[in-house]
């Protein structure tokens, strides 16, 4: 039996430029940090060749089933396609779980795929690099399952930590961002994560964005170019341990993101963000494609109490978290 754990992430800047439709023509950049919210994958080998699946987060159960000649079973596509793409021929009991609700905007689906890739490759005694894990996970999600996803989430979960990611048609380059201890502590103290609710329209938002890129729509392309410029500026701010500039650029990034396509924001989100700033938030952004999920808030520590007191009125939930440098890892190994 093997248990794998992979982190979720908060994306600070550049989301959208990691879409293949963009970075195959233009270079993309993103900055994200992994947090101590995780996906978990437990795999136990069976005596037969069948797959049994458990996913309590989605209330899904797959009774022992022959899967090697099956293209898809609704609700279990991610496991079946991962096993097939990795040429896993044995039977297995597979348990999947996450620390956050589905469609959270924290990269859970990609984290889960990276996690499955690492666990299965470990069972196969095939030691993969973080880059290989990320590329295989991206291939499964983007090329096989046809998810409208970029590349940053697979890389974030595989590598872990606070990083600048550079995306070109040929490769992805990962550059670790090192903060001083005092800056790291200040960033954590001033950071808040608030749950908005299910992003039921996020897939449509991404599809519209991809369509706009493919059609070379000027407004979308220019917004993505500007998001990339802001990402590099935000990298410089972090590199210089300048959190004042970081906060300012975070705001500019959110305003730019709203120009990507319709649906990134809505009346509820605009009302919430306006009130959060009234309560003391210096800057904020939606963590995923938009439309819901989580809001990342940067606010002075002495403003947090007031914000937390007010968020129930806004229909939000405060999520406590910490930053982590850990990427996908094997949590427990028995009988290998």
Short mmCIF file of C-alpha atoms in Angstrom, two decimals:
data_model
loop_
_atom_site.label_atom_id
_atom_site.label_comp_id
_atom_site.label_asym_id
_atom_site.label_seq_id
_atom_site.Cartn_x
_atom_site.Cartn_y
_atom_site.Cartn_z
CA UNK A 1 0.00 0.00 0.00
CA UNK A 2 1.21 3.50 -0.83
CA UNK A 3 -0.16 6.85 0.29
CA UNK A 4 0.76 9.94 -1.71
CA UNK A 5 0.29 13.56 -0.75
CA UNK A 6 0.50 16.56 -3.08
CA UNK A 7 -0.08 20.25 -2.25
CA UNK A 8 -2.55 22.76 -3.59
CA UNK A 9 -1.44 26.23 -4.59
CA UNK A 10 -2.26 29.92 -4.47
CA UNK A 11 -1.51 31.60 -7.77
CA UNK A 12 -0.28 35.16 -7.26
CA UNK A 13 0.24 36.26 -10.86
CA UNK A 14 0.25 35.25 -14.52
CA UNK A 15 -2.54 32.69 -14.55
CA UNK A 16 -3.79 32.36 -18.12
CA UNK A 17 -0.36 32.79 -19.70
CA UNK A 18 0.32 29.15 -18.78
CA UNK A 19 -2.37 28.02 -21.24
CA UNK A 20 -0.79 26.16 -24.14
CA UNK A 21 -2.85 28.20 -26.55
CA UNK A 22 -0.97 31.28 -25.28
CA UNK A 23 2.53 30.08 -24.48
CA UNK A 24 2.88 28.15 -27.75
CA UNK A 25 2.91 31.59 -29.43
CA UNK A 26 4.17 33.84 -26.64
CA UNK A 27 6.23 33.15 -23.54
CA UNK A 28 4.16 32.79 -20.36
CA UNK A 29 5.08 33.44 -16.73
CA UNK A 30 3.29 32.62 -13.48
CA UNK A 31 4.12 32.89 -9.79
CA UNK A 32 2.49 30.62 -7.23
CA UNK A 33 3.10 29.15 -3.82
CA UNK A 34 2.01 25.78 -2.51
CA UNK A 35 0.08 25.65 0.75
CA UNK A 36 -0.59 23.05 3.44
CA UNK A 37 -3.84 21.93 1.84
CA UNK A 38 -3.36 18.63 0.03
CA UNK A 39 -4.75 15.92 -2.17
CA UNK A 40 -4.33 12.34 -0.97
CA UNK A 41 -4.06 9.17 -3.03
CA UNK A 42 -3.97 5.70 -1.48
CA UNK A 43 -3.37 2.69 -3.71
CA UNK A 44 -3.41 -0.93 -2.57
CA UNK A 45 -2.66 -3.71 -5.03
CA UNK A 46 -5.32 -6.36 -5.63
CA UNK A 47 -4.93 -10.06 -6.41
CA UNK A 48 -7.05 -9.68 -9.56
CA UNK A 49 -6.78 -7.21 -12.47
CA UNK A 50 -9.71 -5.04 -11.41
CA UNK A 51 -9.99 -1.45 -10.25
CA UNK A 52 -12.01 -0.47 -7.19
CA UNK A 53 -12.38 3.28 -6.64
CA UNK A 54 -13.41 5.44 -3.69
CA UNK A 55 -13.83 9.23 -3.80
CA UNK A 56 -15.80 10.57 -0.82
CA UNK A 57 -15.40 14.20 -1.95
CA UNK A 58 -17.53 13.45 -4.99
CA UNK A 59 -19.61 10.72 -3.28
CA UNK A 60 -18.34 8.24 -5.86
CA UNK A 61 -17.73 4.52 -5.60
CA UNK A 62 -16.59 2.17 -8.36
CA UNK A 63 -17.08 -1.52 -7.55
CA UNK A 64 -14.31 -3.89 -8.71
CA UNK A 65 -14.27 -3.42 -12.49
CA UNK A 66 -12.12 -4.49 -15.42
CA UNK A 67 -10.60 -1.22 -16.59
CA UNK A 68 -7.76 -1.97 -19.01
CA UNK A 69 -10.04 -2.03 -22.06
CA UNK A 70 -12.31 0.78 -20.84
CA UNK A 71 -11.83 4.32 -22.11
CA UNK A 72 -13.96 6.01 -19.49
CA UNK A 73 -16.30 5.44 -16.56
CA UNK A 74 -18.05 8.65 -15.53
CA UNK A 75 -16.59 10.08 -12.36
CA UNK A 76 -13.52 7.83 -12.47
CA UNK A 77 -11.87 9.12 -15.65
CA UNK A 78 -8.85 10.60 -13.90
CA UNK A 79 -7.86 7.30 -12.27
CA UNK A 80 -8.56 5.08 -15.30
CA UNK A 81 -6.70 7.30 -17.75
CA UNK A 82 -3.77 7.79 -15.37
CA UNK A 83 -3.36 4.04 -14.91
CA UNK A 84 -3.63 3.44 -18.65
CA UNK A 85 -1.23 6.21 -19.65
CA UNK A 86 1.32 4.92 -17.13
CA UNK A 87 0.83 1.37 -18.50
CA UNK A 88 -0.18 0.04 -15.10
CA UNK A 89 -1.39 -3.53 -15.63
CA UNK A 90 -2.25 -4.65 -12.11
CA UNK A 91 -5.48 -4.48 -10.14
CA UNK A 92 -5.80 -1.80 -7.50
CA UNK A 93 -8.00 -0.31 -4.80
CA UNK A 94 -7.71 3.47 -5.21
CA UNK A 95 -8.86 6.04 -2.65
CA UNK A 96 -8.86 9.77 -3.53
CA UNK A 97 -9.43 12.70 -1.18
CA UNK A 98 -8.73 16.45 -0.94
CA UNK A 99 -8.58 19.00 1.87
CA UNK A 100 -10.86 21.40 -0.01
CA UNK A 101 -14.22 21.15 -1.79
CA UNK A 102 -14.25 20.31 -5.52
CA UNK A 103 -13.85 23.26 -7.92
CA UNK A 104 -12.02 25.30 -5.30
CA UNK A 105 -9.74 27.26 -7.65
CA UNK A 106 -6.64 25.96 -5.84
CA UNK A 107 -5.49 23.49 -8.52
CA UNK A 108 -6.90 20.36 -6.85
CA UNK A 109 -7.60 18.36 -10.03
CA UNK A 110 -4.06 18.88 -11.33
CA UNK A 111 -2.60 18.17 -7.89
CA UNK A 112 -4.58 14.94 -7.77
CA UNK A 113 -3.28 13.90 -11.20
CA UNK A 114 0.33 14.65 -10.23
CA UNK A 115 -0.24 12.71 -7.03
CA UNK A 116 -1.58 9.65 -8.89
CA UNK A 117 1.37 9.78 -11.30
CA UNK A 118 3.88 9.81 -8.42
CA UNK A 119 2.17 7.01 -6.50
CA UNK A 120 1.74 4.73 -9.52
CA UNK A 121 5.31 5.34 -10.72
CA UNK A 122 6.53 4.49 -7.21
CA UNK A 123 4.58 1.22 -7.34
CA UNK A 124 6.27 0.55 -10.67
CA UNK A 125 9.66 1.31 -9.02
CA UNK A 126 10.10 4.11 -11.55
CA UNK A 127 11.56 7.21 -9.90
CA UNK A 128 10.35 10.29 -11.79
CA UNK A 129 11.68 13.84 -11.49
CA UNK A 130 9.22 16.63 -10.57
CA UNK A 131 9.41 17.78 -14.19
CA UNK A 132 8.48 14.31 -15.46
CA UNK A 133 5.61 14.04 -12.98
CA UNK A 134 4.24 17.44 -14.05
CA UNK A 135 4.52 16.69 -17.78
CA UNK A 136 2.81 13.30 -17.48
CA UNK A 137 0.04 14.80 -15.32
CA UNK A 138 -0.46 17.64 -17.81
CA UNK A 139 -0.63 15.19 -20.71
CA UNK A 140 -3.33 13.20 -18.92
CA UNK A 141 -5.41 16.26 -18.01
CA UNK A 142 -4.97 18.38 -21.13
CA UNK A 143 -4.45 15.89 -23.97
CA UNK A 144 -6.37 12.81 -22.79
CA UNK A 145 -9.17 14.15 -20.59
CA UNK A 146 -9.42 17.40 -22.59
CA UNK A 147 -9.51 19.62 -19.53
CA UNK A 148 -9.10 23.29 -20.39
CA UNK A 149 -6.09 23.71 -18.12
CA UNK A 150 -2.78 25.49 -18.10
CA UNK A 151 0.49 24.00 -16.91
CA UNK A 152 1.21 25.86 -13.69
CA UNK A 153 -0.84 23.65 -11.34
CA UNK A 154 0.85 20.37 -12.29
CA UNK A 155 4.27 21.97 -11.85
CA UNK A 156 3.32 23.65 -8.58
CA UNK A 157 2.12 20.38 -7.03
CA UNK A 158 5.13 18.42 -8.29
CA UNK A 159 7.81 20.94 -7.23
CA UNK A 160 6.28 22.70 -4.23
CA UNK A 161 7.31 26.06 -2.82
CA UNK A 162 7.21 29.65 -4.04
CA UNK A 163 8.35 29.71 -7.67
CA UNK A 164 8.44 31.65 -10.90
CA UNK A 165 7.42 29.42 -13.82
CA UNK A 166 8.42 30.26 -17.39
CA UNK A 167 6.43 28.57 -20.15
CA UNK A 168 7.58 28.30 -23.75
CA UNK A 169 6.55 26.02 -26.58
CA UNK A 170 9.58 23.83 -25.89
CA UNK A 171 9.85 23.64 -22.10
CA UNK A 172 8.97 24.88 -18.63
CA UNK A 173 11.61 26.48 -16.43
CA UNK A 174 11.18 26.63 -12.64
CA UNK A 175 12.95 29.33 -10.62
CA UNK A 176 12.70 29.23 -6.84
CA UNK A 177 11.94 32.55 -5.14
CA UNK A 178 13.84 32.93 -1.88
CA UNK A 179 12.48 35.33 0.73
CA UNK A 180 14.18 36.42 3.93
CA UNK A 181 12.77 34.85 7.07
CA UNK A 182 11.19 38.13 8.16
CA UNK A 183 9.57 38.70 4.74
CA UNK A 184 8.29 35.14 4.67
CA UNK A 185 6.75 35.60 8.13
CA UNK A 186 5.20 38.93 7.14
CA UNK A 187 3.74 37.45 3.96
CA UNK A 188 2.13 34.64 5.95
CA UNK A 189 0.85 36.95 8.71
CA UNK A 190 -0.81 39.25 6.18
CA UNK A 191 -2.29 36.50 3.99
CA UNK A 192 -5.89 35.30 4.19
CA UNK A 193 -7.83 32.74 2.19
CA UNK A 194 -11.62 33.02 1.94
CA UNK A 195 -13.92 30.45 0.35
CA UNK A 196 -16.52 31.91 -1.99
CA UNK A 197 -18.27 28.77 -3.11
CA UNK A 198 -18.45 26.40 -6.06
CA UNK A 199 -17.03 27.68 -9.35
CA UNK A 200 -19.80 26.10 -11.40
CA UNK A 201 -19.08 28.36 -14.37
CA UNK A 202 -15.25 28.26 -14.27
CA UNK A 203 -14.95 25.73 -17.10
CA UNK A 204 -16.99 28.02 -19.35
CA UNK A 205 -14.74 30.95 -18.38
CA UNK A 206 -11.64 29.00 -19.44
CA UNK A 207 -13.24 27.85 -22.68
CA UNK A 208 -14.13 31.44 -23.56
CA UNK A 209 -10.60 32.53 -22.76
CA UNK A 210 -9.06 29.77 -24.88
CA UNK A 211 -11.42 30.59 -27.74
CA UNK A 212 -10.46 34.27 -27.52
CA UNK A 213 -6.75 33.37 -27.64
CA UNK A 214 -7.24 31.09 -30.63
CA UNK A 215 -9.12 33.88 -32.42
CA UNK A 216 -6.36 36.35 -31.47
CA UNK A 217 -8.89 38.71 -29.87
CA UNK A 218 -6.99 41.90 -29.17
CA UNK A 219 -8.46 42.66 -25.74
CA UNK A 220 -7.71 39.17 -24.38
CA UNK A 221 -4.21 38.97 -25.86
CA UNK A 222 -3.29 42.44 -24.61
CA UNK A 223 -4.61 41.61 -21.13
CA UNK A 224 -2.54 38.42 -21.05
CA UNK A 225 0.55 40.31 -22.22
CA UNK A 226 0.00 42.83 -19.43
CA UNK A 227 -0.53 40.03 -16.88
CA UNK A 228 2.84 38.61 -17.93
CA UNK A 229 4.54 41.99 -17.48
CA UNK A 230 3.01 42.34 -14.01
CA UNK A 231 4.20 38.83 -13.12
CA UNK A 232 7.82 39.75 -13.86
CA UNK A 233 7.41 42.94 -11.86
CA UNK A 234 5.94 40.96 -8.98
CA UNK A 235 8.91 38.59 -9.18
CA UNK A 236 11.25 41.58 -8.81
CA UNK A 237 9.24 42.79 -5.81
CA UNK A 238 9.48 39.42 -4.07
CA UNK A 239 13.15 39.08 -5.00
CA UNK A 240 13.72 42.43 -3.27
CA UNK A 241 11.51 41.41 -0.30
CA UNK A 242 9.23 44.36 -1.10
CA UNK A 243 5.75 43.33 0.05
CA UNK A 244 4.32 46.84 -0.38
CA UNK A 245 4.97 46.63 -4.12
CA UNK A 246 3.85 42.97 -4.09
CA UNK A 247 0.47 44.05 -2.74
CA UNK A 248 0.10 46.85 -5.29
CA UNK A 249 0.95 44.51 -8.17
CA UNK A 250 -1.49 41.90 -6.86
CA UNK A 251 -4.29 44.46 -7.22
CA UNK A 252 -3.17 45.41 -10.71
CA UNK A 253 -3.03 41.74 -11.65
CA UNK A 254 -6.63 41.18 -10.52
CA UNK A 255 -7.86 44.20 -12.48
CA UNK A 256 -6.04 42.86 -15.54
CA UNK A 257 -7.38 39.34 -15.06
CA UNK A 258 -10.93 40.64 -15.22
CA UNK A 259 -10.22 41.75 -18.79
CA UNK A 260 -9.37 38.21 -19.97
CA UNK A 261 -12.97 37.30 -20.76
CA UNK A 262 -16.53 37.52 -19.44
CA UNK A 263 -17.28 35.58 -16.25
CA UNK A 264 -13.96 36.04 -14.43
CA UNK A 265 -15.88 38.25 -12.03
CA UNK A 266 -19.56 38.90 -11.38
CA UNK A 267 -21.76 41.19 -9.31
CA UNK A 268 -21.40 39.08 -6.16
CA UNK A 269 -17.61 38.97 -6.42
CA UNK A 270 -17.39 42.70 -7.11
CA UNK A 271 -19.60 43.47 -4.10
CA UNK A 272 -17.55 41.18 -1.86
CA UNK A 273 -14.17 42.55 -2.96
CA UNK A 274 -15.38 46.12 -2.50
CA UNK A 275 -16.48 45.38 1.08
CA UNK A 276 -13.31 43.44 1.91
CA UNK A 277 -11.26 46.48 0.98
CA UNK A 278 -13.54 48.61 3.13
CA UNK A 279 -12.81 46.25 6.06
CA UNK A 280 -9.04 46.54 5.60
CA UNK A 281 -7.87 44.37 2.68
CA UNK A 282 -5.00 46.04 0.84
CA UNK A 283 -5.17 43.73 -2.16
CA UNK A 284 -6.93 40.58 -3.32
CA UNK A 285 -7.62 38.24 -6.22
CA UNK A 286 -9.60 35.16 -7.17
CA UNK A 287 -7.25 32.17 -6.99
CA UNK A 288 -8.47 30.22 -10.04
CA UNK A 289 -9.98 30.93 -13.44
CA UNK A 290 -12.73 33.03 -11.85
CA UNK A 291 -16.42 32.98 -11.09
CA UNK A 292 -15.99 31.53 -7.59
CA UNK A 293 -13.65 29.32 -5.61
CA UNK A 294 -11.37 31.14 -3.17
CA UNK A 295 -10.30 34.76 -2.70
CA UNK A 296 -6.72 35.42 -1.64
CA UNK A 297 -6.57 38.53 0.53
CA UNK A 298 -3.49 40.49 1.56
CA UNK A 299 -4.24 42.63 4.61
CA UNK A 300 -2.30 43.92 7.63
CA UNK A 301 -2.48 41.45 10.49
CA UNK A 302 -4.31 43.98 12.69
CA UNK A 303 -7.16 44.11 10.13
CA UNK A 304 -7.80 40.34 10.09
CA UNK A 305 -10.10 40.28 13.12
CA UNK A 306 -12.47 42.83 11.56
CA UNK A 307 -12.48 41.00 8.22
CA UNK A 308 -13.17 37.64 9.89
CA UNK A 309 -16.05 39.17 11.88
CA UNK A 310 -17.65 40.49 8.69
CA UNK A 311 -17.18 37.56 6.29
CA UNK A 312 -20.22 35.50 7.45
CA UNK A 313 -22.40 38.40 6.27
CA UNK A 314 -20.77 38.05 2.84
CA UNK A 315 -21.38 34.30 2.65
CA UNK A 316 -17.66 33.52 2.94
CA UNK A 317 -15.70 30.99 4.97
CA UNK A 318 -12.26 31.70 6.43
CA UNK A 319 -9.70 29.01 5.55
CA UNK A 320 -6.62 28.89 7.75
CA UNK A 321 -3.46 27.84 5.94
CA UNK A 322 0.31 27.99 5.87
CA UNK A 323 2.76 28.09 2.99
CA UNK A 324 4.83 24.97 2.34
CA UNK A 325 7.90 24.12 0.29
CA UNK A 326 6.86 20.49 -0.07
CA UNK A 327 5.89 19.09 -3.45
CA UNK A 328 4.30 15.72 -4.22
CA UNK A 329 5.68 13.05 -1.92
CA UNK A 330 5.16 9.50 -0.76
CA UNK A 331 3.62 9.81 2.68
CA UNK A 332 3.75 6.17 3.69
CA UNK A 333 5.14 3.06 2.02
CA UNK A 334 4.41 -0.47 3.18
CA UNK A 335 5.23 -3.86 1.71
CA UNK A 336 7.20 -2.60 -1.28
#
